[in-house]
Short mmCIF file of N, CA and C in Angstrom, two decimals:
data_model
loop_
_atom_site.label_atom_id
_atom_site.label_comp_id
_atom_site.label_asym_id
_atom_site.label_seq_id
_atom_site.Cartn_x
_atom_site.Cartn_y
_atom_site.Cartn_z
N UNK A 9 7.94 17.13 5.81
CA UNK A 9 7.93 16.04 4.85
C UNK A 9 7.32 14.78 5.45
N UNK A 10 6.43 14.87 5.80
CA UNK A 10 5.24 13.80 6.66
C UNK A 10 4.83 12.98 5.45
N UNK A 11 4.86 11.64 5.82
CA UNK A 11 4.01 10.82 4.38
C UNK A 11 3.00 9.51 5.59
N UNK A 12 2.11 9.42 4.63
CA UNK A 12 1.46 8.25 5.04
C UNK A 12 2.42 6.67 5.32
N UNK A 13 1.84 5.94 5.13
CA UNK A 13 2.34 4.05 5.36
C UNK A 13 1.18 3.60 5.01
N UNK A 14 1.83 2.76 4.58
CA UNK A 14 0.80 1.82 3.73
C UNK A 14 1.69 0.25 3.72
N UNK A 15 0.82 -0.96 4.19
CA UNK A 15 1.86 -2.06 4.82
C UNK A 15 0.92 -3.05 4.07
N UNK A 16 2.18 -3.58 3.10
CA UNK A 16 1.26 -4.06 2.56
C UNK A 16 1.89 -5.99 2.89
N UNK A 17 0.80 -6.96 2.75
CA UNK A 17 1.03 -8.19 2.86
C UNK A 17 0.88 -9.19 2.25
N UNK A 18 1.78 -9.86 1.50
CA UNK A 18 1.76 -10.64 0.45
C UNK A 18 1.88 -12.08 1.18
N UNK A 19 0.63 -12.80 0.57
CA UNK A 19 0.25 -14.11 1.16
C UNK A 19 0.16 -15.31 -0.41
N UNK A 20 0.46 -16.16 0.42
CA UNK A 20 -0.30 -17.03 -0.96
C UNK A 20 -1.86 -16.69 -1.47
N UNK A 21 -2.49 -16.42 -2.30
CA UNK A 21 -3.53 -15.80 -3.09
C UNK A 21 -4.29 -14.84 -2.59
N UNK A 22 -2.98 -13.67 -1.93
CA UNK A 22 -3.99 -12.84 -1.31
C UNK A 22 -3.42 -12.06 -0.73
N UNK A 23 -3.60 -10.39 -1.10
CA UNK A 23 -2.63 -9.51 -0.95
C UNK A 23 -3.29 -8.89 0.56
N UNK A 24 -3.21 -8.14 1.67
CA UNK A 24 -3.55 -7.52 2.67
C UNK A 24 -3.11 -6.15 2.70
N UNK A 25 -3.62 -5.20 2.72
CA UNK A 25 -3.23 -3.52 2.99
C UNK A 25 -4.09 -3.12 3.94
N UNK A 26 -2.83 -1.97 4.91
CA UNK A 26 -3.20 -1.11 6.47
C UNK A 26 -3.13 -0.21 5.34
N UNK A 27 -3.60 1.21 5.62
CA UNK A 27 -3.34 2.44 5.16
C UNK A 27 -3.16 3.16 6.47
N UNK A 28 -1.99 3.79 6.59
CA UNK A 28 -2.49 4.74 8.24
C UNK A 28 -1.58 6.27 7.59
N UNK A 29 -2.19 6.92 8.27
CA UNK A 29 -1.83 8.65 8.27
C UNK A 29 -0.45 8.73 8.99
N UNK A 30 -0.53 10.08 8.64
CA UNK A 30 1.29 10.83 8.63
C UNK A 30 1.15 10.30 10.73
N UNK A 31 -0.20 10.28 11.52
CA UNK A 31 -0.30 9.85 12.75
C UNK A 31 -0.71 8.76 13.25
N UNK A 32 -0.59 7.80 12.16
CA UNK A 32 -0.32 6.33 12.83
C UNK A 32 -1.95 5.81 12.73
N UNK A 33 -2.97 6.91 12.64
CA UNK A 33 -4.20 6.01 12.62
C UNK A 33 -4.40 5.53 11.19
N UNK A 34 -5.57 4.16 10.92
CA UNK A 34 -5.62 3.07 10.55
C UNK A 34 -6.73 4.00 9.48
N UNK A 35 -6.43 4.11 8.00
CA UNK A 35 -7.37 4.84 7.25
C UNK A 35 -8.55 3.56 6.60
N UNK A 36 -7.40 2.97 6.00
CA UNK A 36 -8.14 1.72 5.58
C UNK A 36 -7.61 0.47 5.59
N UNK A 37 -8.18 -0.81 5.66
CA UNK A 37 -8.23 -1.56 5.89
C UNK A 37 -8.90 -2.93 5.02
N UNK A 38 -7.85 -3.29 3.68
CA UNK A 38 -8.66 -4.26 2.88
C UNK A 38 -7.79 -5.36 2.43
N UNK A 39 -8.32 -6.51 1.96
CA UNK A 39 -7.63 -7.46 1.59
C UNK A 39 -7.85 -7.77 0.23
N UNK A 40 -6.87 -8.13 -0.91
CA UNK A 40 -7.08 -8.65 -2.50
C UNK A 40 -6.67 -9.95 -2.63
N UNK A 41 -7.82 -10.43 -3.72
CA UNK A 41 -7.52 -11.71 -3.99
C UNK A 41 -5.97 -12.00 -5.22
N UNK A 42 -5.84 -10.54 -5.32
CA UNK A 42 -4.45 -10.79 -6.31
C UNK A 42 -3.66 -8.86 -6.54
N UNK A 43 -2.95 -9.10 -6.95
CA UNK A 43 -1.86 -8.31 -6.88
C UNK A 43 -2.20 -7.17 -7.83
N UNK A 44 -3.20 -7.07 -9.15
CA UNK A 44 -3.39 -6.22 -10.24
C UNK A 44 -4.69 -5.70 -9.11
N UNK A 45 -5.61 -6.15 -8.61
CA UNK A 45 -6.54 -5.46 -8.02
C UNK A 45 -6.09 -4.90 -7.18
N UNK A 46 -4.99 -5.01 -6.32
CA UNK A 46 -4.27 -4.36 -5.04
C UNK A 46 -4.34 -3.27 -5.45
N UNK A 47 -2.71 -3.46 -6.78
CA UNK A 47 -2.48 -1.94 -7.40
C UNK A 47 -3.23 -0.99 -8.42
N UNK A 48 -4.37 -1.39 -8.62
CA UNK A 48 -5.54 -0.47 -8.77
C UNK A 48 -6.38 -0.22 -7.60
N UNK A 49 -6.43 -0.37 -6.49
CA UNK A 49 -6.73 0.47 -5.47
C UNK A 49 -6.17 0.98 -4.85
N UNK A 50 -4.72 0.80 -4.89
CA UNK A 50 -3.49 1.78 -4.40
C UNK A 50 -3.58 2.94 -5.01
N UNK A 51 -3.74 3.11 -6.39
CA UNK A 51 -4.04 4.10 -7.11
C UNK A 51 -4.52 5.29 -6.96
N UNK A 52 -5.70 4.64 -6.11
CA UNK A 52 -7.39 5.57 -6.26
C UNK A 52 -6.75 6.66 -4.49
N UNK A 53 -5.70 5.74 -3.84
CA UNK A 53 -5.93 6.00 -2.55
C UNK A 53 -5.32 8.01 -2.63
N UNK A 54 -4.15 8.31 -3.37
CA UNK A 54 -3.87 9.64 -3.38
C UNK A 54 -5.31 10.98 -3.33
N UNK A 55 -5.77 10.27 -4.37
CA UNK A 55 -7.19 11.49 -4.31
C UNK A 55 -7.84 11.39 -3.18
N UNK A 56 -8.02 10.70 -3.19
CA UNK A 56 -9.16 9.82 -1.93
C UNK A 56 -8.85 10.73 -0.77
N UNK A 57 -7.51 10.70 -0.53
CA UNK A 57 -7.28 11.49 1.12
C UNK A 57 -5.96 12.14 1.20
N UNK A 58 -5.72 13.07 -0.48
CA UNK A 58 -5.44 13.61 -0.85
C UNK A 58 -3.58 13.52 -0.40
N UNK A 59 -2.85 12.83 -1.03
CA UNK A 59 -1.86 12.20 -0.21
C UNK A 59 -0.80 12.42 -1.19
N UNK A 60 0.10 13.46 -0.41
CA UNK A 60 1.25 13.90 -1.41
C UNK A 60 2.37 12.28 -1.25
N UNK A 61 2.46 11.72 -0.13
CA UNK A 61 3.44 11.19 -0.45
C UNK A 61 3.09 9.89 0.24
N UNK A 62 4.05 8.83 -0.18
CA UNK A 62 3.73 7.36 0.87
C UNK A 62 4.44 6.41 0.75
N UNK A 63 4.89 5.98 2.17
CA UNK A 63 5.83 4.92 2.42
C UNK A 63 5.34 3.28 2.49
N UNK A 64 5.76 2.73 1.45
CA UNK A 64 4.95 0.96 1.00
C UNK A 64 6.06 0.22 1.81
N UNK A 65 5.44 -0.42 2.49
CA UNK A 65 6.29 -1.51 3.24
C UNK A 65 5.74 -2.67 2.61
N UNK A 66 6.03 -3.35 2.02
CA UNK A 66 5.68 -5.09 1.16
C UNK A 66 6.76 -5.84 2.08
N UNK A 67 5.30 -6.91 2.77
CA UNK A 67 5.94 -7.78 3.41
C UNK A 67 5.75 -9.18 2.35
N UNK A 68 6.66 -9.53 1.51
CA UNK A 68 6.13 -10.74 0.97
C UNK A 68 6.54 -12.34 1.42
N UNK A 69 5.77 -12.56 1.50
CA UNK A 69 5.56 -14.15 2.58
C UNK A 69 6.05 -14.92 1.56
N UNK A 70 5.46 -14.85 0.57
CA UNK A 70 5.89 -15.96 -0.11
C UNK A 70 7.17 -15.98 -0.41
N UNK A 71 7.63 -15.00 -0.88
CA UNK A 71 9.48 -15.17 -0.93
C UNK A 71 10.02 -14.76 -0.26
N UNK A 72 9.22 -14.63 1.27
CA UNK A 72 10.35 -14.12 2.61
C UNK A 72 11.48 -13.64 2.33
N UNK A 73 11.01 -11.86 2.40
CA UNK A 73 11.26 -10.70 1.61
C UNK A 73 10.48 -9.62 2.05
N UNK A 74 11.22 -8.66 2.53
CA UNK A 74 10.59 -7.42 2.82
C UNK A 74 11.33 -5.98 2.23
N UNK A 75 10.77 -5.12 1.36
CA UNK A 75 11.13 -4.46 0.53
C UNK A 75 10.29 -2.72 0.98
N UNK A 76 10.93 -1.59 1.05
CA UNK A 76 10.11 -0.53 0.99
C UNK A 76 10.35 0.66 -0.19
N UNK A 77 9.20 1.20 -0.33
CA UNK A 77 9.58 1.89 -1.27
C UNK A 77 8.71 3.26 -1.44
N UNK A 78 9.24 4.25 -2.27
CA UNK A 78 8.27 5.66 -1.43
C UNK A 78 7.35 5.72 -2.74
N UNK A 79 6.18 6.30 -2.68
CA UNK A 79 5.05 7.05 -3.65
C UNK A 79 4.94 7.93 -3.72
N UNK A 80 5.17 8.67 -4.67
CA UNK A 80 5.12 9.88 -4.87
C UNK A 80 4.14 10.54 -5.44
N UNK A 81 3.32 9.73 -6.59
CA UNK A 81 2.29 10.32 -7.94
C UNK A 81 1.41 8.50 -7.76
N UNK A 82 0.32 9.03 -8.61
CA UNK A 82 -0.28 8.16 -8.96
C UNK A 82 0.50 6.90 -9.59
N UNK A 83 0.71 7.25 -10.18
CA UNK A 83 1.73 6.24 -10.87
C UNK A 83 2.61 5.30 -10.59
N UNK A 84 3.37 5.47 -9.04
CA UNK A 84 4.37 5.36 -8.27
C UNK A 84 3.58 4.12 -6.58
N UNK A 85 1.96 4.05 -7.08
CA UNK A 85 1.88 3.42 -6.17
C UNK A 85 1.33 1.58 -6.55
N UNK A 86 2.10 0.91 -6.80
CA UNK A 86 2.57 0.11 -6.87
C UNK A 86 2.92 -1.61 -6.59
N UNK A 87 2.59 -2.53 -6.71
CA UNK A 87 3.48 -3.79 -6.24
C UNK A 87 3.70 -4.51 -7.23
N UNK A 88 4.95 -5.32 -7.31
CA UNK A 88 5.20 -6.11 -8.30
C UNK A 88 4.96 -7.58 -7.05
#
């Protein structure tokens, strides 16, 4: 039951995502100017590198707050 990470970083106008494998290396590496573009490229990432499952770490700065949560489906990958 191996899942990816995905760390994500909530800044004032500007979201940051690591993607790394079930082995810790660094898949991708991008930054959004807002939170709806994040989670439409969170989306795309399951096909992409074919990813049954994934652990979201949201670090959010602005309301110093750190929250995790698992992905399961397209659907499930996520930030509010």
């Amino acid at each position: 039951n191996c899942m990816h990470i995905a760390k994500i970083q909530k800044i004032e106008n500007k979201a940051i995502l690591v993607l790394y494998d079930i082995e810790l290396n660094v898949l991708e590496e991008e930054s959004f100017d807002d939170i709806p573009s994040l989670n439409f490229f969170l989306q795309t990432l399951p096909r992409k590198y074919d990813i049954k499952r994934t652990l979201l770490v949201v670090h959010d700065e602005i309301q110093n707050k750190m929250y995790l949560q698992t992905a399961v489906n397209e659907n499930s990958y996520f930030v509010l």
